[in-house]
Amino acid sequence: MRNNKSGITRRGLLQTGMAAATVAAGGLAMNLLSPFSAEAASKTLPAKWDKTFDVIVIGSGFAGLAAAAEAAESGLSVVIVEKMPLYGGNSIINGGEYNSWTDKLKLRQSLNLGDDSAELHKSDTLKGGDFYGDPELIELLTDNSSDALNWMVDEGGLKLRHILNRTGGHSAYRTHTCVEGVGRGYTEALKRIAEKRGVKFMLNTPVSWLWRASEEKPVIGVETDVRGRKRNLKANKAVIMASGGFSQDKVMRMEFNPSIVPEYNCTNQPGATGEMLRYAQAIGAETMHLAFIQLYPYAEPETGILDSPAVYPFRGPGYGMIAVDKNGNRFVNDLERRDVVSRAEINTGMKPTYSIFNEAMIPLMGTKDEVEAGLKKGRFVKADSVEELAQKLGMKPDVLAGTVKKHNKYLRQGNDPDFGKPITDKMIPIEKGPFYGIAQWPAVHHTMGGVRINKQTQVIDIWGNVIPNLYACGESTGGIHGINRLGGNAIPDAVVFGRIAGRNAAK
């Protein structure tokens, strides 16, 4: 029988569950993993603890920072355990986009960008995930995203750009951007709140196990493994999983979704692997939607990096940016959600594709300094005419010029008969230069599956019961986004559910 690295098949869990529960009574830790998995060895519960905290948070991204900050507000001892040498995980290199129907700055109203509501955001999110997402969890996300955004502004000093974008899959202009233009703007705000409340950090400290005696018992702590040295940390109140997804775990990706082949680039940092999901399964946690893995359609084609220029094609379609293939032809509704755009790119059979925009769009989706920096790095290509831009991108000038002219006509008539893109009066015709292009191609970006949680962010086991003292939030959870996560929903998801987890863990 082949070695199952992830070891988290439901059949294996159920087959070994009774035996593991029986030996747990004799002093062994609970372990329901398949006997053929790498983590299947018997483990003895700690006889003593190296350190004790009230709440242990695993992971230092958006979700972990928010959870730790809220758990520490009442004076509890809280530690964030992070396996990487730097804090922030994927969050610190995130694109910096945050969806909220409103904000304390009233940007939508001041920019005259139409109507929106929490209910409309909920509807878009449900539809964007093909209705696989849990409506109650989505409602928590959309109802609380504004409060979470304002909390980071008020308590953490977060600063927002005075722009608002309509991005793929959304029916309103609701995507906010921090002044830094990357996720670091939010993580720094959250870190300030957490440190102000006394949260401690343990970096370079991978968690290697979750301690639980049996399916009737609570989670009592974690094991860490720092270069072979095992240490046990006790949690008096709770452990919060905020360890992120598994986009960098190629074996795990292939096991649950064979179409996500190893040849795909990945936007994530190297620590985005799935071991915490296996450890959670070992103590009975149910998982869901692990096959739902997202490609980001606008990554740098050769490396898969999500740099500052790679966010422009995400922000721009709401203001008139278009995507074209290597021949200069449109191939998709530019305001479609990420999975649709990624499939359309791949179906062109030509790598890469390009996004095309002009100078007038830049202040609506970014800054001139960012674009100038991107030009110096060769990420953006600039030209004085559409025909010159086509030549620089290796296209036939008459084809790209014809594509742009036709799209400009569609904007004026308010209808896109080719691809059905919803046209708004905020979209700018690509008529006045300079003109810009940027190459793009799909890369693995986000895993929508993870452990099952309830509205209190408590982790649910395979028997449908709450696992006492174990909470989860952020990308380590499943059931919120469904088959596809709408861009800009990751940060509010992590911060909203992180706050809920922290508050409940502290009770």
Coordinates of C-alpha atoms in Angstrom, one line a residue:
M1 CA 0.0 0.0 0.0
R2 CA 1.3 3.4 -0.8
N3 CA 2.5 5.8 1.8
N4 CA -0.3 8.4 2.4
K5 CA 1.6 11.5 3.5
S6 CA -1.5 13.5 4.6
G7 CA -3.1 10.5 6.3
I8 CA -6.4 12.3 6.6
T9 CA -8.9 10.2 4.8
R10 CA -12.2 9.9 6.6
R11 CA -12.3 6.1 6.1
G12 CA -8.9 5.8 7.8
L13 CA -10.1 7.9 10.7
L14 CA -13.2 5.8 11.3
Q15 CA -11.3 2.5 10.9
T16 CA -8.7 3.4 13.6
G17 CA -10.9 5.6 15.8
M18 CA -12.1 3.1 18.3
A19 CA -8.6 1.5 18.8
A20 CA -7.0 4.9 19.3
A21 CA -9.7 5.9 21.8
T22 CA -9.1 2.7 23.8
V23 CA -5.3 3.2 24.1
A24 CA -5.8 6.8 25.1
A25 CA -7.1 5.7 28.4
G26 CA -3.8 4.1 29.1
G27 CA -1.8 7.4 28.9
L28 CA -1.3 7.7 25.2
A29 CA -2.5 10.7 23.3
M30 CA -5.4 10.5 20.9
N31 CA -4.3 9.7 17.3
L32 CA -6.9 8.8 14.7
L33 CA -4.6 9.0 11.7
S34 CA -4.3 6.2 9.2
P35 CA -1.6 3.7 10.3
F36 CA 0.1 4.3 7.0
S37 CA 0.6 8.1 7.6
A38 CA 3.8 9.7 8.6
E39 CA 2.3 10.9 11.9
A40 CA 0.7 7.6 12.9
A41 CA 3.1 6.6 15.7
S42 CA 1.8 6.4 19.3
K43 CA 2.5 9.5 21.4
T44 CA 2.5 9.7 25.1
L45 CA 0.7 12.6 26.8
P46 CA 3.1 15.0 28.6
A47 CA 4.0 14.2 32.2
K48 CA 5.1 17.8 32.7
W49 CA 4.9 21.0 30.8
D50 CA 7.7 23.3 29.7
K51 CA 5.6 26.4 29.7
T52 CA 2.0 27.3 30.5
F53 CA -0.3 30.0 28.9
D54 CA -4.0 30.7 29.1
V55 CA -4.4 30.7 25.3
I56 CA -2.0 29.4 22.6
V57 CA -2.5 30.7 19.0
I58 CA -0.9 28.7 16.2
G59 CA 0.1 31.1 13.4
S60 CA 0.9 34.8 13.1
G61 CA -1.0 36.0 10.1
F62 CA -4.2 38.0 10.0
A63 CA -6.3 35.4 11.8
G64 CA -3.7 34.6 14.5
L65 CA -2.9 38.2 15.3
A66 CA -6.6 39.1 15.6
A67 CA -7.4 36.1 17.7
A68 CA -4.4 36.7 20.0
A69 CA -5.3 40.4 20.4
E70 CA -8.9 39.7 21.4
A71 CA -7.9 36.8 23.7
A72 CA -5.4 39.0 25.5
E73 CA -7.8 42.0 26.0
S74 CA -9.0 40.7 29.4
G75 CA -5.5 40.2 30.7
L76 CA -4.9 36.6 29.9
S77 CA -1.5 35.2 29.1
V78 CA -1.5 34.7 25.3
V79 CA 1.3 33.4 23.0
I80 CA 1.5 33.2 19.3
V81 CA 3.5 30.2 18.1
E82 CA 4.9 30.7 14.6
K83 CA 7.0 28.1 12.7
M84 CA 8.7 30.6 10.4
P85 CA 11.6 33.0 11.4
L86 CA 9.4 36.1 10.7
Y87 CA 5.9 36.9 11.8
G88 CA 3.1 37.3 9.3
G89 CA 3.0 34.1 7.1
N90 CA 1.1 34.6 3.8
S91 CA -0.7 37.6 5.3
I92 CA 2.3 39.9 5.2
I93 CA 2.8 39.3 1.4
N94 CA -1.0 39.4 0.7
G95 CA -2.2 41.8 -1.9
G96 CA -3.7 44.2 0.7
E97 CA -7.3 44.1 -0.5
Y98 CA -10.2 44.1 2.0
N99 CA -13.9 43.8 1.2
S100 CA -16.3 45.7 3.3
W101 CA -19.6 47.3 2.2
T102 CA -18.8 50.4 4.3
D103 CA -16.1 52.0 6.4
K104 CA -15.7 54.9 8.9
L105 CA -14.3 57.0 6.0
K106 CA -17.4 56.5 4.0
L107 CA -15.3 56.0 0.9
R108 CA -18.0 54.7 -1.3
Q109 CA -20.2 57.7 -0.7
S110 CA -17.4 60.3 -1.0
L111 CA -16.2 58.7 -4.3
N112 CA -19.8 58.4 -5.6
L113 CA -19.5 54.7 -6.3
G114 CA -23.1 53.7 -5.9
D115 CA -24.9 51.5 -3.4
D116 CA -23.8 48.4 -1.4
S117 CA -24.9 46.5 1.7
A118 CA -23.8 43.6 3.9
E119 CA -26.6 41.6 2.4
L120 CA -25.4 42.2 -1.1
H121 CA -21.8 41.3 -0.1
K122 CA -23.3 38.0 1.4
S123 CA -25.1 37.3 -1.8
D124 CA -22.0 37.8 -3.9
T125 CA -19.9 35.6 -1.6
L126 CA -22.5 32.8 -1.6
K127 CA -22.8 32.9 -5.4
G128 CA -19.1 33.3 -5.9
G129 CA -18.5 30.0 -4.1
D130 CA -21.3 28.2 -6.1
F131 CA -23.4 28.1 -2.9
Y132 CA -21.1 25.6 -1.2
G133 CA -20.4 28.1 1.6
D134 CA -22.3 28.1 4.9
P135 CA -24.8 31.0 4.8
E136 CA -24.5 31.6 8.5
L137 CA -20.7 31.8 8.5
I138 CA -20.8 34.1 5.4
E139 CA -23.3 36.3 7.2
L140 CA -20.9 36.6 10.1
L141 CA -18.2 37.6 7.7
T142 CA -20.1 40.2 5.8
D143 CA -22.0 41.7 8.8
N144 CA -18.8 42.1 10.8
S145 CA -16.2 43.1 8.1
S146 CA -16.8 46.8 8.6
D147 CA -16.4 46.7 12.4
A148 CA -13.2 44.7 12.0
L149 CA -11.8 47.2 9.4
N150 CA -12.6 50.2 11.7
W151 CA -11.1 48.3 14.7
M152 CA -7.8 48.1 12.8
V153 CA -8.0 51.8 11.9
D154 CA -8.9 52.9 15.4
E155 CA -6.8 50.5 17.5
G156 CA -3.9 49.6 15.2
G157 CA -3.4 52.7 13.1
L158 CA -4.3 51.1 9.8
K159 CA -4.4 53.7 7.0
L160 CA -6.5 53.2 3.9
R161 CA -6.0 54.6 0.4
H162 CA -8.8 56.9 -0.8
I163 CA -9.8 54.4 -3.5
L164 CA -12.4 51.7 -3.8
N165 CA -12.4 48.9 -6.4
R166 CA -15.0 46.7 -7.9
T167 CA -13.2 43.4 -8.4
G168 CA -14.0 40.0 -9.9
G169 CA -17.3 38.4 -8.8
H170 CA -18.5 41.4 -6.9
S171 CA -21.5 43.5 -7.9
A172 CA -20.4 46.7 -6.0
Y173 CA -17.3 48.8 -5.4
R174 CA -16.2 47.5 -2.0
T175 CA -12.6 46.4 -2.2
H176 CA -10.4 48.6 0.1
T177 CA -6.6 48.9 -0.2
C178 CA -4.2 49.9 2.6
V179 CA -1.7 52.6 1.9
E180 CA 1.2 50.1 1.8
G181 CA -0.6 48.3 -1.0
V182 CA 0.3 44.9 0.5
G183 CA -0.9 42.8 3.5
R184 CA 1.8 44.2 5.7
G185 CA -0.3 47.3 6.3
Y186 CA -2.9 45.1 8.1
T187 CA -0.5 42.8 9.9
E188 CA 1.4 45.7 11.3
A189 CA -1.9 47.2 12.6
L190 CA -2.9 43.9 14.2
K191 CA 0.5 43.3 15.6
R192 CA 0.4 46.7 17.3
I193 CA -2.9 45.8 18.9
A194 CA -1.7 42.4 20.0
E195 CA 1.6 43.7 21.5
K196 CA -0.2 46.6 23.3
R197 CA -2.4 43.9 25.0
G198 CA 0.6 41.8 26.1
V199 CA 0.7 39.0 23.5
K200 CA 4.0 37.2 23.3
F201 CA 5.6 35.7 20.2
M202 CA 7.5 32.5 19.7
L203 CA 9.1 32.5 16.2
N204 CA 11.0 29.7 14.6
T205 CA 8.8 27.3 16.6
P206 CA 6.9 24.7 14.6
V207 CA 4.0 22.9 16.3
S208 CA 4.4 19.2 16.0
W209 CA 1.3 17.9 17.8
L210 CA -2.0 18.8 19.4
W211 CA -2.5 17.2 22.8
R212 CA -5.8 15.5 23.6
A213 CA -6.4 12.3 25.5
S214 CA -9.6 11.0 23.9
E215 CA -12.8 12.1 22.1
E216 CA -14.4 13.0 25.4
K217 CA -11.5 15.2 26.6
P218 CA -10.5 18.8 25.7
V219 CA -7.4 19.9 23.9
I220 CA -4.8 20.7 26.6
G221 CA -1.8 22.0 24.7
V222 CA 0.7 21.6 21.9
E223 CA 4.0 20.0 21.3
T224 CA 6.7 22.1 19.5
D225 CA 9.8 20.9 17.7
V226 CA 12.7 23.3 17.3
R227 CA 15.5 21.6 15.4
G228 CA 14.7 18.3 17.1
R229 CA 14.2 19.6 20.6
K230 CA 10.6 18.8 21.7
R231 CA 8.9 21.1 24.2
N232 CA 5.3 21.0 25.5
L233 CA 3.2 24.1 26.0
K234 CA 0.1 23.9 28.2
A235 CA -3.1 25.8 27.4
N236 CA -5.2 26.6 30.5
K237 CA -8.1 27.8 28.4
A238 CA -7.8 27.1 24.7
V239 CA -5.7 26.5 21.6
I240 CA -6.6 28.5 18.4
M241 CA -5.6 27.1 15.0
A242 CA -4.7 30.0 12.7
S243 CA -2.1 28.1 10.8
G244 CA -3.2 28.9 7.2
G245 CA -3.6 26.6 4.2
F246 CA -1.6 24.1 2.3
S247 CA -0.9 25.7 -1.1
Q248 CA 2.8 24.9 -0.9
D249 CA 2.2 21.2 0.0
K250 CA 2.2 19.7 -3.5
V251 CA 1.5 16.1 -2.4
M252 CA -1.5 17.2 -0.3
R253 CA -2.7 19.4 -3.2
M254 CA -2.6 16.5 -5.6
E255 CA -4.2 14.1 -3.2
F256 CA -7.3 16.2 -2.9
N257 CA -7.4 17.9 -6.3
P258 CA -5.2 16.1 -9.0
S259 CA -5.8 18.9 -11.4
I260 CA -3.6 21.2 -9.3
V261 CA -0.4 19.6 -10.7
P262 CA 3.1 20.3 -9.2
E263 CA 4.1 22.3 -12.3
Y264 CA 1.9 25.2 -11.1
N265 CA 3.7 28.1 -9.5
C266 CA 2.5 29.2 -6.1
T267 CA 2.0 32.7 -4.7
N268 CA 2.5 31.5 -1.1
Q269 CA 5.4 31.6 1.3
P270 CA 7.2 28.3 1.9
G271 CA 5.5 27.6 5.3
A272 CA 2.1 27.2 3.7
T273 CA 2.0 23.4 4.3
G274 CA -0.8 21.3 5.7
E275 CA 0.6 19.6 8.8
M276 CA -1.7 21.3 11.2
L277 CA -4.7 19.9 9.4
R278 CA -3.3 16.4 9.9
Y279 CA -2.7 17.0 13.6
A280 CA -6.3 18.3 13.9
Q281 CA -7.6 15.2 12.2
A282 CA -5.5 13.1 14.5
I283 CA -7.6 14.3 17.4
G284 CA -10.9 13.8 15.6
A285 CA -11.5 17.1 13.7
E286 CA -13.7 17.0 10.7
T287 CA -12.4 18.6 7.5
M288 CA -14.3 19.8 4.5
H289 CA -13.8 21.3 1.0
L290 CA -10.1 20.2 0.8
A291 CA -10.5 19.8 -3.0
F292 CA -11.3 23.5 -3.4
I293 CA -8.0 25.1 -4.3
Q294 CA -7.8 28.5 -5.9
L295 CA -5.6 29.7 -8.7
Y296 CA -4.7 33.4 -8.8
P297 CA -5.0 34.4 -12.4
Y298 CA -2.7 37.5 -12.3
A299 CA 0.6 36.1 -10.9
E300 CA 3.9 36.9 -12.5
P301 CA 4.1 34.2 -15.2
E302 CA 7.6 32.8 -14.6
T303 CA 7.8 32.8 -10.8
G304 CA 4.2 32.9 -9.6
I305 CA 5.0 35.8 -7.3
L306 CA 2.3 38.0 -6.0
D307 CA 4.1 41.3 -6.1
S308 CA 2.6 44.8 -6.2
P309 CA 2.2 44.9 -10.0
A310 CA 0.3 41.5 -9.9
V311 CA -2.5 43.2 -7.9
Y312 CA -3.2 45.8 -10.6
P313 CA -5.0 43.3 -12.9
F314 CA -7.2 42.4 -9.9
R315 CA -8.1 46.0 -9.1
G316 CA -8.4 47.4 -12.6
P317 CA -11.4 45.8 -14.4
G318 CA -13.9 47.8 -12.5
Y319 CA -12.3 50.9 -14.1
G320 CA -12.0 49.6 -17.6
M321 CA -8.9 47.4 -17.7
I322 CA -9.1 44.5 -20.1
A323 CA -7.4 41.1 -20.4
V324 CA -6.1 39.9 -23.7
D325 CA -4.3 36.8 -25.0
K326 CA -1.0 36.7 -26.8
N327 CA -2.7 37.6 -30.1
G328 CA -4.3 40.7 -28.5
N329 CA -7.9 39.4 -28.3
R330 CA -10.1 39.4 -25.3
F331 CA -11.0 36.0 -24.0
V332 CA -13.1 36.5 -20.8
N333 CA -15.4 38.8 -18.9
D334 CA -12.8 40.8 -17.1
L335 CA -15.0 41.1 -14.0
E336 CA -15.4 37.4 -13.6
R337 CA -14.3 35.6 -10.5
R338 CA -10.8 34.2 -10.2
D339 CA -11.5 30.5 -11.1
V340 CA -13.3 31.5 -14.3
V341 CA -10.6 33.9 -15.4
S342 CA -7.9 31.3 -14.6
R343 CA -9.6 28.6 -16.6
A344 CA -10.1 31.0 -19.5
E345 CA -6.4 31.9 -19.5
I346 CA -5.4 28.2 -19.5
N347 CA -7.9 27.5 -22.3
T348 CA -6.2 30.1 -24.6
G349 CA -3.4 27.6 -24.9
M350 CA -1.0 30.6 -24.9
K351 CA 1.2 31.6 -22.0
P352 CA 1.1 34.4 -20.8
T353 CA -2.0 36.6 -21.1
Y354 CA -1.9 40.3 -20.5
S355 CA -3.9 43.1 -18.8
I356 CA -4.1 46.4 -20.7
F357 CA -4.9 49.8 -19.1
N358 CA -4.0 53.5 -19.5
E359 CA -2.7 56.3 -17.4
A360 CA -6.1 57.6 -16.3
M361 CA -6.8 54.4 -14.4
I362 CA -3.7 54.4 -12.3
P363 CA -4.9 56.8 -9.5
L364 CA -8.1 54.8 -9.2
M365 CA -6.4 51.5 -8.5
G366 CA -2.9 52.3 -7.2
T367 CA -0.1 54.9 -7.3
K368 CA 2.2 56.3 -10.0
D369 CA 5.2 55.4 -7.8
E370 CA 4.1 51.8 -7.8
V371 CA 3.8 51.7 -11.5
E372 CA 7.2 53.5 -12.0
A373 CA 8.8 50.9 -9.7
G374 CA 7.1 48.1 -11.8
L375 CA 8.4 49.6 -15.0
K376 CA 12.0 49.6 -13.7
K377 CA 11.6 45.9 -12.8
G378 CA 10.2 45.1 -16.2
R379 CA 6.8 44.1 -14.8
F380 CA 4.9 46.8 -16.6
V381 CA 5.4 47.8 -20.2
K382 CA 4.6 51.3 -21.3
A383 CA 3.9 52.9 -24.7
D384 CA 2.6 56.1 -26.2
S385 CA 0.1 54.3 -28.5
V386 CA -1.8 51.1 -28.4
E387 CA 0.0 50.0 -31.6
E388 CA 3.4 50.6 -30.0
L389 CA 2.3 48.7 -26.9
A390 CA 1.3 45.7 -29.0
Q391 CA 4.7 45.6 -30.7
K392 CA 6.4 45.7 -27.3
L393 CA 4.2 42.8 -26.1
G394 CA 4.8 40.8 -29.3
M395 CA 1.3 41.2 -30.7
K396 CA 0.0 42.4 -34.1
P397 CA -0.7 46.1 -33.7
D398 CA -3.9 46.0 -35.7
V399 CA -5.4 43.2 -33.6
L400 CA -4.8 44.8 -30.2
A401 CA -5.9 48.2 -31.6
G402 CA -9.1 46.6 -32.9
T403 CA -9.8 44.9 -29.6
V404 CA -9.3 48.2 -27.6
K405 CA -11.5 50.1 -30.1
K406 CA -14.3 47.6 -29.8
H407 CA -14.1 47.6 -26.0
N408 CA -14.2 51.4 -25.9
K409 CA -17.4 51.2 -28.0
Y410 CA -18.9 48.7 -25.6
L411 CA -18.2 51.1 -22.7
R412 CA -20.0 53.9 -24.5
Q413 CA -23.0 51.8 -25.4
G414 CA -23.2 50.2 -21.9
N415 CA -23.2 46.7 -23.1
D416 CA -20.6 44.0 -23.7
P417 CA -22.1 41.5 -26.3
D418 CA -18.9 39.5 -26.5
F419 CA -18.5 38.4 -22.9
G420 CA -21.3 40.0 -20.9
K421 CA -19.2 42.1 -18.7
P422 CA -21.4 44.4 -16.5
I423 CA -20.6 48.0 -17.7
T424 CA -20.6 50.9 -15.2
D425 CA -20.2 54.6 -15.8
K426 CA -16.9 54.5 -13.8
M427 CA -15.1 52.5 -16.5
I428 CA -12.7 54.6 -18.6
P429 CA -12.2 54.0 -22.3
I430 CA -8.6 53.1 -23.3
E431 CA -8.2 56.1 -25.6
K432 CA -5.7 58.5 -24.1
G433 CA -2.2 57.4 -23.4
P434 CA 0.2 56.5 -22.1
F435 CA -0.8 52.9 -22.3
Y436 CA 0.4 50.0 -20.2
G437 CA 0.5 46.2 -20.3
I438 CA 1.4 43.5 -17.7
A439 CA 1.9 39.8 -18.2
Q440 CA 0.0 37.3 -16.0
W441 CA -0.6 33.6 -15.5
P442 CA -2.5 31.5 -12.9
A443 CA -0.6 30.3 -9.8
V444 CA -1.8 28.3 -6.8
H445 CA -3.0 30.9 -4.3
H446 CA -5.6 29.8 -1.6
T447 CA -7.0 26.6 -0.2
M448 CA -10.7 27.0 0.7
G449 CA -10.9 23.8 2.7
G450 CA -9.9 23.1 6.3
V451 CA -11.4 22.1 9.6
R452 CA -15.2 22.4 10.2
I453 CA -16.2 25.2 12.6
N454 CA -19.4 26.5 14.1
K455 CA -20.4 30.2 14.5
Q456 CA -18.3 30.4 17.7
T457 CA -15.3 29.1 15.7
Q458 CA -15.2 25.9 17.8
V459 CA -13.8 23.0 15.8
I460 CA -16.3 20.2 15.1
D461 CA -15.3 16.5 15.2
I462 CA -16.2 13.7 12.9
W463 CA -19.0 12.7 15.2
G464 CA -20.6 16.2 14.9
N465 CA -19.5 17.3 18.4
V466 CA -17.5 20.3 19.5
I467 CA -13.8 19.6 20.4
P468 CA -13.5 21.3 23.7
N469 CA -10.9 24.1 23.9
L470 CA -10.0 24.0 20.2
Y471 CA -10.9 26.9 18.0
A472 CA -9.9 27.7 14.4
C473 CA -10.0 30.7 12.0
G474 CA -8.6 31.9 8.7
E475 CA -7.4 29.7 5.9
S476 CA -7.2 26.7 8.2
T477 CA -11.0 26.4 8.2
G478 CA -13.4 25.2 5.6
G479 CA -17.0 26.0 4.8
I480 CA -17.0 29.7 4.3
H481 CA -15.9 30.5 0.7
G482 CA -17.2 27.4 -1.0
I483 CA -15.6 26.3 -4.3
N484 CA -14.1 29.7 -5.0
R485 CA -13.0 32.6 -2.7
L486 CA -13.9 36.0 -4.0
G487 CA -10.8 38.2 -4.1
G488 CA -10.6 40.6 -1.1
N489 CA -12.6 38.3 1.2
A490 CA -9.5 36.6 2.7
I491 CA -8.5 39.4 5.1
P492 CA -12.0 40.1 6.5
D493 CA -12.6 36.3 6.8
A494 CA -9.4 36.0 8.9
V495 CA -9.8 39.1 11.0
V496 CA -13.6 38.6 11.7
F497 CA -13.3 35.0 12.7
G498 CA -10.0 35.6 14.4
R499 CA -11.7 38.1 16.7
I500 CA -14.6 35.7 17.4
A501 CA -12.1 32.9 18.2
G502 CA -10.1 35.0 20.5
R503 CA -13.1 36.3 22.4
N504 CA -14.6 32.8 22.8
A505 CA -11.3 31.2 23.8
A506 CA -10.9 33.8 26.6
K507 CA -14.2 32.9 28.2

